[in-house]
Coordinates of C-alpha atoms (C1' of nucleotides) in Angstrom, one line a residue:
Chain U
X1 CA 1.2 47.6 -18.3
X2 CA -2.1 49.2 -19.2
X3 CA -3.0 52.7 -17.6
X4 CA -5.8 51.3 -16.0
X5 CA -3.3 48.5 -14.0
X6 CA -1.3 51.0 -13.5
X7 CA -3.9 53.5 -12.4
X8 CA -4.9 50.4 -10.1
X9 CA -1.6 49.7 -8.5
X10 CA -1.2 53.7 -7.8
X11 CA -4.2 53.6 -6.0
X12 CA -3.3 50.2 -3.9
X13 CA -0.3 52.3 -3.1
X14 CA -2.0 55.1 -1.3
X15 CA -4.6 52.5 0.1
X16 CA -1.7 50.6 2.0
X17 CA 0.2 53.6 2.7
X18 CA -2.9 54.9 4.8
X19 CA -3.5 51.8 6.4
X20 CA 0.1 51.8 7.6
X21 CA -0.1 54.9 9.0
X22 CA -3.3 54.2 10.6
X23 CA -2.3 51.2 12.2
X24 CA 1.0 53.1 13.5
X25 CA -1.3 55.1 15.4
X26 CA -4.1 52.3 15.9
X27 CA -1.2 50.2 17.9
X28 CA -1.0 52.7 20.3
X29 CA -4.4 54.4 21.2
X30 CA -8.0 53.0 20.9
X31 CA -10.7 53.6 18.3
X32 CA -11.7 56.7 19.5
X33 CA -8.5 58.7 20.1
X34 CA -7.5 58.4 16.7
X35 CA -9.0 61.0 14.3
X36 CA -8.9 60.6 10.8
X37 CA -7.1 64.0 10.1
X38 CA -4.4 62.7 12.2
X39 CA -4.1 59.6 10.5
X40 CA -4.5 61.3 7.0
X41 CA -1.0 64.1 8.3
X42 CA 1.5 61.2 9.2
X43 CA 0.4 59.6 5.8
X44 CA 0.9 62.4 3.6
X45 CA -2.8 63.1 2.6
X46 CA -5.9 64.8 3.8
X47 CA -8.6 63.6 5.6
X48 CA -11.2 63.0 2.8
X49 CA -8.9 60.9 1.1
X50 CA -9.3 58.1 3.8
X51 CA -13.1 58.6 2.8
X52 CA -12.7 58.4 -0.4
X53 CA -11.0 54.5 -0.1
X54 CA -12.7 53.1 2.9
X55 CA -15.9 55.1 2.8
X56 CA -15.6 56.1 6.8
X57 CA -13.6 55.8 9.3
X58 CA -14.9 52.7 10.3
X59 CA -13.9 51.3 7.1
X60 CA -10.4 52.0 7.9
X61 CA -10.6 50.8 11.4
X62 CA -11.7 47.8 9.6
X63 CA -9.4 47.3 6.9
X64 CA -6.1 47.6 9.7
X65 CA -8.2 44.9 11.7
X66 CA -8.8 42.6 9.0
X67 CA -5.1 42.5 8.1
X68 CA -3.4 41.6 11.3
X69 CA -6.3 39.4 11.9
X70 CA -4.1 37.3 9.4
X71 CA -1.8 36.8 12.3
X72 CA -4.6 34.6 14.6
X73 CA -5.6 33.3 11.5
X74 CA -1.9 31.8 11.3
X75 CA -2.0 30.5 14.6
X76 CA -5.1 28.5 14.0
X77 CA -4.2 27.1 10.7
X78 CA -0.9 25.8 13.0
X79 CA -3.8 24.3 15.5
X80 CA -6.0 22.8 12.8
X81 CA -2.6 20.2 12.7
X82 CA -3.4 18.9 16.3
X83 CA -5.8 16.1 16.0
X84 CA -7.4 15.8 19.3
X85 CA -10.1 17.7 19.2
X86 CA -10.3 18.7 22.8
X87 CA -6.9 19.4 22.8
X88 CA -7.3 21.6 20.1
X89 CA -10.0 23.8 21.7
X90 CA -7.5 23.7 24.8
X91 CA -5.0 25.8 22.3
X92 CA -7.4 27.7 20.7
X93 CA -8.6 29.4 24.3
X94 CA -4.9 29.8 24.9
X95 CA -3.9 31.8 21.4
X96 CA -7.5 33.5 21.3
X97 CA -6.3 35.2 24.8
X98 CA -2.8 35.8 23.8
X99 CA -4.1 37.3 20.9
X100 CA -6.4 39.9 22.0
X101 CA -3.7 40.6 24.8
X102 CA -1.2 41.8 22.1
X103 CA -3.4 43.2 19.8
X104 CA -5.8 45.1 22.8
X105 CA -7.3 48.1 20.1
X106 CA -7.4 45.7 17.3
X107 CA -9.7 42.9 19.6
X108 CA -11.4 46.3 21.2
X109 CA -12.4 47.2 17.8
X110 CA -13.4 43.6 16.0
X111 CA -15.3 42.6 19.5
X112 CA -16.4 45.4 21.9
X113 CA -17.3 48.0 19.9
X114 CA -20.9 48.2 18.4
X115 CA -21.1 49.0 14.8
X116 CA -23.2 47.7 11.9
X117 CA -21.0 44.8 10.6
X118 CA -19.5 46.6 7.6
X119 CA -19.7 46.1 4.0
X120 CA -19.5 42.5 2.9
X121 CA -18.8 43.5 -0.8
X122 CA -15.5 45.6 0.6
X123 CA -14.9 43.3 3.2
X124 CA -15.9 39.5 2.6
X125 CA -15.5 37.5 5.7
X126 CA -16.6 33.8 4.8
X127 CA -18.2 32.9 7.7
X128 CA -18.5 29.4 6.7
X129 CA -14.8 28.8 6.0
X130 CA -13.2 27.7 9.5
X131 CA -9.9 28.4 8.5
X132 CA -11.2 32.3 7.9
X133 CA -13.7 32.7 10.9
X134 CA -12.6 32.5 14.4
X135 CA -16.2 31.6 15.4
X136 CA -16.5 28.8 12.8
X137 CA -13.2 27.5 13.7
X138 CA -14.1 26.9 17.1
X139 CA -17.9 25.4 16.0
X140 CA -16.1 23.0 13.6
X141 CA -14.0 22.0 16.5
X142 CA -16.9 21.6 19.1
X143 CA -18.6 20.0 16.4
X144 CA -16.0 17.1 16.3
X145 CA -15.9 16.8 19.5
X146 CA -19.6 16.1 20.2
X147 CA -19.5 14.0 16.5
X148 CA -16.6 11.6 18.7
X149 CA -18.8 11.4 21.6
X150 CA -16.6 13.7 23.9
X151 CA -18.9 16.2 25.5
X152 CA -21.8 15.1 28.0
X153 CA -25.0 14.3 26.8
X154 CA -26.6 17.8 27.2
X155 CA -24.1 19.0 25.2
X156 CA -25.7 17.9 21.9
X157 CA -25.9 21.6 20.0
X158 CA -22.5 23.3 19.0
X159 CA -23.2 26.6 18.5
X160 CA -24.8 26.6 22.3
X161 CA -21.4 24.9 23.5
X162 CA -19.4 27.1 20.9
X163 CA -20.7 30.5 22.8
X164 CA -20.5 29.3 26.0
X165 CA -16.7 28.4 25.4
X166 CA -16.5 31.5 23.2
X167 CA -18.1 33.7 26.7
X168 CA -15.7 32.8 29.0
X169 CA -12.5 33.9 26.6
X170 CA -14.3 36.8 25.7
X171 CA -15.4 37.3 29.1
X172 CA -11.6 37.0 30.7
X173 CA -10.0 39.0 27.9
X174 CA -12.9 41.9 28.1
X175 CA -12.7 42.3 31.4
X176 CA -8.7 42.9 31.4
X177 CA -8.6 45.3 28.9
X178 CA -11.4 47.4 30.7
X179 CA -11.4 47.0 34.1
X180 CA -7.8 46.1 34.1
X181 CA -5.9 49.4 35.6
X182 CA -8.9 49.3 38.3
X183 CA -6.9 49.3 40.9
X184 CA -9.8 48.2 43.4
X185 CA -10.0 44.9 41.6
X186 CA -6.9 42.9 42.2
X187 CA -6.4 41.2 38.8
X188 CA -4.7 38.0 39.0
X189 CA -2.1 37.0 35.8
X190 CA -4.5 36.3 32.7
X191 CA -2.2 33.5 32.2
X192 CA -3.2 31.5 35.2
X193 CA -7.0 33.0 35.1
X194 CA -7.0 31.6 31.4
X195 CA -5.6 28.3 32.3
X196 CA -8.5 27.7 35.3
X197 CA -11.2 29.0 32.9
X198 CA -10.3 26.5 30.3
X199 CA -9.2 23.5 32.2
X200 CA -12.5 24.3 34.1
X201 CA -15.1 25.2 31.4
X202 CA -13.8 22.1 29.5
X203 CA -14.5 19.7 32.7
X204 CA -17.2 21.3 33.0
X205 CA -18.7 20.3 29.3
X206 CA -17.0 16.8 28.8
X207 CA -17.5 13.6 29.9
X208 CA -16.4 12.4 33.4
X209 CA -13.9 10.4 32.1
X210 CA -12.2 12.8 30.0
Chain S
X1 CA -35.3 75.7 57.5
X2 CA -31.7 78.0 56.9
X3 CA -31.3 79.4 53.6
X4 CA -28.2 77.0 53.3
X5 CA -30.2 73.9 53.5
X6 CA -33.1 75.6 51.6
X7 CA -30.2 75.6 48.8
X8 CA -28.6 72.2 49.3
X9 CA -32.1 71.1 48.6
X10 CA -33.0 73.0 45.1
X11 CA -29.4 71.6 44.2
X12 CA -30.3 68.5 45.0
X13 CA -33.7 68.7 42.8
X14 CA -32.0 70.0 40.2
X15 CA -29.9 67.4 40.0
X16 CA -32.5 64.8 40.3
X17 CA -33.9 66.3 37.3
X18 CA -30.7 66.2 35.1
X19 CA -30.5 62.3 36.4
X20 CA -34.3 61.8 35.6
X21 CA -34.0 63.9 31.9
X22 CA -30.7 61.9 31.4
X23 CA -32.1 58.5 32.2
X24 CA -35.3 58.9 30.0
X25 CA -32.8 59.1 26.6
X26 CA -30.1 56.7 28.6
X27 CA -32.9 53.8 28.9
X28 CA -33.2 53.9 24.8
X29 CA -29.5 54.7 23.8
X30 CA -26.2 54.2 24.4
X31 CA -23.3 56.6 26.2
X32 CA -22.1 57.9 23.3
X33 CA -25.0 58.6 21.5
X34 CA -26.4 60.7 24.2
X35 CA -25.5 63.9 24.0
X36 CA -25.4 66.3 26.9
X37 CA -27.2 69.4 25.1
X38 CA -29.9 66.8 24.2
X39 CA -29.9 65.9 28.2
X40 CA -30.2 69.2 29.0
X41 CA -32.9 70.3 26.8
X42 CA -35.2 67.8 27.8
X43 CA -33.9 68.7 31.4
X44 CA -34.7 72.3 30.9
X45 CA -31.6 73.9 31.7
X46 CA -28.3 74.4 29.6
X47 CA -25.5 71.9 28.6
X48 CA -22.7 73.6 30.7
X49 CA -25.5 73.4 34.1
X50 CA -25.0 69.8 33.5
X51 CA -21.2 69.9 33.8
X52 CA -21.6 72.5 36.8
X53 CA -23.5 69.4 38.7
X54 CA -21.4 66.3 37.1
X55 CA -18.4 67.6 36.5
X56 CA -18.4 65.9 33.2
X57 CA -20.5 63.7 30.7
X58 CA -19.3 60.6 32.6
X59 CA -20.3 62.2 35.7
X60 CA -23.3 62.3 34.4
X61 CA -24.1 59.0 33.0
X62 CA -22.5 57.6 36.0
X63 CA -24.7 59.0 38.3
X64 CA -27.6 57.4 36.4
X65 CA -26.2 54.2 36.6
X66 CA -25.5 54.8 39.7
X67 CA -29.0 55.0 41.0
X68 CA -30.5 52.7 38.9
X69 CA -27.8 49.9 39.7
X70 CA -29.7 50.0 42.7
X71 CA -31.8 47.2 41.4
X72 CA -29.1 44.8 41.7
X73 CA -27.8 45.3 45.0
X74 CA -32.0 44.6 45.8
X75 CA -31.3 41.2 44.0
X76 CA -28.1 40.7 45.2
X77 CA -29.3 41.5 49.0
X78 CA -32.5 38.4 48.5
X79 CA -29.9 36.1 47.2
X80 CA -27.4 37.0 50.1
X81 CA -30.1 34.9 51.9
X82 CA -29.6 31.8 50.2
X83 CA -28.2 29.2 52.9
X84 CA -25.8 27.2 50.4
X85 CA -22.9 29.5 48.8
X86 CA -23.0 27.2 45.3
X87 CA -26.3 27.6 45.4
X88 CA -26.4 31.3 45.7
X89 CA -23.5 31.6 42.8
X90 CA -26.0 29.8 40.6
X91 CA -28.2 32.6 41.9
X92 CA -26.0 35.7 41.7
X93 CA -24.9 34.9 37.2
X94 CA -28.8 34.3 36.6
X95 CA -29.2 37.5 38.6
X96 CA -26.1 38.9 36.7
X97 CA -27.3 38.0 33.4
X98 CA -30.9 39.2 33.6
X99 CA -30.1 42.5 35.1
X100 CA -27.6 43.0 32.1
X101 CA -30.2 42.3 29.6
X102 CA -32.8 44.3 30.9
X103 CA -30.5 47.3 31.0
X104 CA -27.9 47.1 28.4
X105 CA -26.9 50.4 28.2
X106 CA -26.2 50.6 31.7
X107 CA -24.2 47.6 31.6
X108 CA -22.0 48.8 28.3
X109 CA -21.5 51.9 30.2
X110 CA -20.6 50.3 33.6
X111 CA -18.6 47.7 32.6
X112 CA -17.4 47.5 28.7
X113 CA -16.1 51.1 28.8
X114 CA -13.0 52.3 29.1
X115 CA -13.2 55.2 31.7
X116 CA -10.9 56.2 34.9
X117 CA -12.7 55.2 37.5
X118 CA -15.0 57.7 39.0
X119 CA -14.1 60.3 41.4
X120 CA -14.5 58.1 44.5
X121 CA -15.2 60.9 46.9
X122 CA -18.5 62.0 44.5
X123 CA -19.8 58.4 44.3
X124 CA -18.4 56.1 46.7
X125 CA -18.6 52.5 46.2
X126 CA -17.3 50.5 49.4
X127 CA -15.2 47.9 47.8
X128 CA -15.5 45.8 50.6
X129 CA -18.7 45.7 51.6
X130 CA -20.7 43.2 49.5
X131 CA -24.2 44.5 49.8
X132 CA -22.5 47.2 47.1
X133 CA -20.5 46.0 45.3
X134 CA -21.1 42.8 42.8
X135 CA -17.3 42.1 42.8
X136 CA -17.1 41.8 46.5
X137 CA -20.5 39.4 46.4
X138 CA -19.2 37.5 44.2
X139 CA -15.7 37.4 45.6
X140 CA -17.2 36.5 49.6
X141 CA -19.9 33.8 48.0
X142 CA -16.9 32.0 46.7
X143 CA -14.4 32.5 49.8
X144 CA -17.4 31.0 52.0
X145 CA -17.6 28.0 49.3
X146 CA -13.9 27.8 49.2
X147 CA -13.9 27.6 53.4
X148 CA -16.0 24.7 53.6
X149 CA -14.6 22.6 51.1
X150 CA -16.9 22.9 48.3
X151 CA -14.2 23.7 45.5
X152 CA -11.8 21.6 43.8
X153 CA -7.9 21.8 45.5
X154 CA -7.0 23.8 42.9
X155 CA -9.1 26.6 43.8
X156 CA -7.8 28.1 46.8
X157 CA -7.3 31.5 45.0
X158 CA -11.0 33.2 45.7
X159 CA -10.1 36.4 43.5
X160 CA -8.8 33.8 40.5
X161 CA -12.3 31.7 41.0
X162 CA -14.3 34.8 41.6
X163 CA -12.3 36.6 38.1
X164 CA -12.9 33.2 36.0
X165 CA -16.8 32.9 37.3
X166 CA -17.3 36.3 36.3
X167 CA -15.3 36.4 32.4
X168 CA -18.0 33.8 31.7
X169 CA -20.7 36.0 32.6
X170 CA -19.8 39.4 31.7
X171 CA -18.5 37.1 28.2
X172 CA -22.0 36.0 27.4
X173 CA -23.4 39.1 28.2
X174 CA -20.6 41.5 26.1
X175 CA -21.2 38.9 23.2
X176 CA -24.9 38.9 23.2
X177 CA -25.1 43.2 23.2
X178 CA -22.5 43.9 20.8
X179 CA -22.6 40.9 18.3
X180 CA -26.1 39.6 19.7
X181 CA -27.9 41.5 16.1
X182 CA -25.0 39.8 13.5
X183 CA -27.0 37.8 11.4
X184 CA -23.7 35.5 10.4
X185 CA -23.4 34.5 14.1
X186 CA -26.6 32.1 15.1
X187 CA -26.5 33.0 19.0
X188 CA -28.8 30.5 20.9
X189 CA -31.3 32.0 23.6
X190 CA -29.0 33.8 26.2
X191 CA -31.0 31.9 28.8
X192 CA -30.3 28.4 27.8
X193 CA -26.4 29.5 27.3
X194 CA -26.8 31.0 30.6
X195 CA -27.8 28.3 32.2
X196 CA -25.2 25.5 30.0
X197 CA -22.5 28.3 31.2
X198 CA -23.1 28.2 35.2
X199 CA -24.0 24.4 35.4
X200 CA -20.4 23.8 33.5
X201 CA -18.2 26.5 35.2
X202 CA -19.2 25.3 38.4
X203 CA -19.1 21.5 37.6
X204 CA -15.3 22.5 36.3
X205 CA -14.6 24.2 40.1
X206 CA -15.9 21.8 42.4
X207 CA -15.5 18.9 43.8
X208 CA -16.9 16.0 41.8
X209 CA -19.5 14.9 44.2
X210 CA -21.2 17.9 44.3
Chain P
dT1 C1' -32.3 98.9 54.0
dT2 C1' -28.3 98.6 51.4
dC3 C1' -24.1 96.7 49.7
dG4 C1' -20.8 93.2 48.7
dT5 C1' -20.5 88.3 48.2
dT6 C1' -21.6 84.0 46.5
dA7 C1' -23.8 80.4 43.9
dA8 C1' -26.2 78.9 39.9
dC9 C1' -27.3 79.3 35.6
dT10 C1' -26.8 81.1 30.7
dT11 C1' -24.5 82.8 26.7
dT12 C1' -20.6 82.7 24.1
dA13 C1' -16.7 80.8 22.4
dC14 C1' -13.1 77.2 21.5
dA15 C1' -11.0 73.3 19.6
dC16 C1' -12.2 69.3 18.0
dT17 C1' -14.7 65.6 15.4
dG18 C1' -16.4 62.7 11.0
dT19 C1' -18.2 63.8 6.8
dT20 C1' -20.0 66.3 2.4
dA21 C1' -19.6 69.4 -1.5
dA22 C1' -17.1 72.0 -4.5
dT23 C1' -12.8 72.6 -6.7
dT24 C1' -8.4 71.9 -8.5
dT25 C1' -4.9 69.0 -10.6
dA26 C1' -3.0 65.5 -13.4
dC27 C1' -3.4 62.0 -16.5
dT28 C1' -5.7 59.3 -20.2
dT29 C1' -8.1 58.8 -24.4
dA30 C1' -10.5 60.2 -28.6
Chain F
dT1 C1' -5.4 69.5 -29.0
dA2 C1' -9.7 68.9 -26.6
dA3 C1' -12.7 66.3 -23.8
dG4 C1' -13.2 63.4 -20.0
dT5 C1' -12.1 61.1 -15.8
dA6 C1' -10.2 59.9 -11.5
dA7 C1' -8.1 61.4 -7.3
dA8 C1' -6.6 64.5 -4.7
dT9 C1' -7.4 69.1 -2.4
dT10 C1' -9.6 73.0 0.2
dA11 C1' -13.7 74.8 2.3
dA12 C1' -17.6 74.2 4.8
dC13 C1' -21.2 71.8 7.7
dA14 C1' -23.2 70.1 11.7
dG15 C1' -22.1 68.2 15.6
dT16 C1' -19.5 67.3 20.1
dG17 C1' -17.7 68.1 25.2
dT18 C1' -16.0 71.6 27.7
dA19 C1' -14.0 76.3 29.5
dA20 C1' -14.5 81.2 30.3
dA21 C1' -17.1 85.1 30.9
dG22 C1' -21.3 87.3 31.9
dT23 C1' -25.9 87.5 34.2
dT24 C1' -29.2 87.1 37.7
dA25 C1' -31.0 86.3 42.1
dA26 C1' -30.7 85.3 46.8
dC27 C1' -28.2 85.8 51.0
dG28 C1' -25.6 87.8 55.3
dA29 C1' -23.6 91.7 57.5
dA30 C1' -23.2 96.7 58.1

DNA sequence: TTCGTTAACTTTACACTGTTAATTTACTTA
DNA sequence: TAAGTAAATTAACAGTGTAAAGTTAACGAA
């Protein structure tokens, strides 16, 4: 092994040691209540080390993100199997909630916080690749489902269709992890909120006889 | 006029002048970007006057949005007008929508940030009376639909139809001001998906013949 | 009128934050 | 062995929200 690899591996080392410790903390408290000098202690290092391999904080944030992202990415390679298309979308509503509801700071961070999107050379997210993209995946799907005739006529363009799905999960899941210790609105179970949305949105979009 | 209300008075002005100083950089930029020394310098006073009136930063900013959420219940009271309750939840998400988009940073503070809710003895919101609160409009427009029969059988839950109607709005709206500038993500005109969004939801609820 | 009280505001200070610059340390290579 | 390089460190910067202490002015009662 050449110093360089080895000088390469070293620093892959630190890089994943950080992230683990970030995303120890990350689990438990949002964005914004974990500092980086915090992080950098229960890792070993200092704080400009994080800098120094993910360029900013943000960059960390990101990089925890992006690897338990891998986790919905496994569920939807499991729903690419089912062939109906519609029944399809009907799963991918259902693990897209159950997602963000286990992984609250992670889904905070990817789809509620405003930042500029980060660095595609660090970070390449190939938006055109379904099996990558939760957004794609869903247009791909909507897609097919229009291509088989399934949605009603107005229904023509898939990225319009794609959001609108896309807004109500969002929309459900948001709302829970903001407003959901308001004690003034009496949440009911996302699970049965979920189901309506999706059994009705679909309706809603299809054909009658669907 | 006794000195006591002469004081109650200058208070009040003085606070009206934080709110107005406050709202000026508010309008143009988000919570956390506006910072209370900045507030208070354009205010003429100190930072700590600020907390002396607000209690806090959130204080603050919620006291803005506060007043200026005014604008809303206005709308809200017209479409309280509307005869037919369907109708007037077509009404109330256009309403919804718009007002979101014409103050965005209002709306990320409001209702996309995570913040205990507000001291309810310094602004209190009547839960229950719907000219106030959008929650409550919404929640009353669809009991009165629910009474006369207007929603499908499965819909007997107002606070489940009311949570589901509103994901699918505050989900186009979150999407559209945090990932509305992605350049990856093609977003179609939030009007048209507004529109696609309330004509389906509600087509999902109801009865068929309606 | 004068004195003590009170309220409102300011200055000062604290404990943080993310980030940058300068510096040290260790290792590799010529 | 000497030079060079990469990666860590410490120190410092420019902010932040907020708490405590100090100042000033107006008021009510003696």
């Amino acid at each position: 092994m050449s110093a360089k690899e080895r000088r390469e591996q070293e620093r892959a080392r630190v890089r994943a040691a950080l992230i683990d410790a970030g995303r120890a903390m990350f689990i438990s408290q949002p964005y914004d209540e974990v500092s980086l000098r915090a992080v950098a202690r229960t890792a070993g290092y200092s704080a400009p080390t994080i800098l120094n391999h993910f360029g900013s904080k943000e960059g960390l944030i990101f990089a925890i993100c992006e690897q338990d992202f891998g986790a919905l990415r496994a569920r939807f390679e499991r729903i690419a199997k089912v062939a109906d298309p519609v029944d399809r979308l009907r799963r991918l509503g259902e693990a897209y909630v159950d997602f963000a509801m286990e992984n609250p700071h992670h889904y905070r961070f990817m789809f509620m916080s405003n930042h500029p999107a980060p660095d595609p050379a660090q970070f390449p997210i190939d938006r055109s690749n379904p099996d990558l993209d939760a957004y794609a995946f869903l247009r791909a799907t909507v897609a097919e489902a229009i291509a088989t005739g399934r949605f009603r006529p107005e229904c023509k363009d898939a990225d319009l269709v794609a959001q609108v799905i896309w807004s109500g999960g969002h929309g459900l899941v948001a709302l829970h992890l903001t407003k959901g210790d308001d004690p003034a609105l009496t949440f009911r179970p996302i699970k049965a909120a979920a189901r309506l949305l999706i059994d009705a949105t679909l309706r809603g979009l299809l054909k009658a006889e669907d």
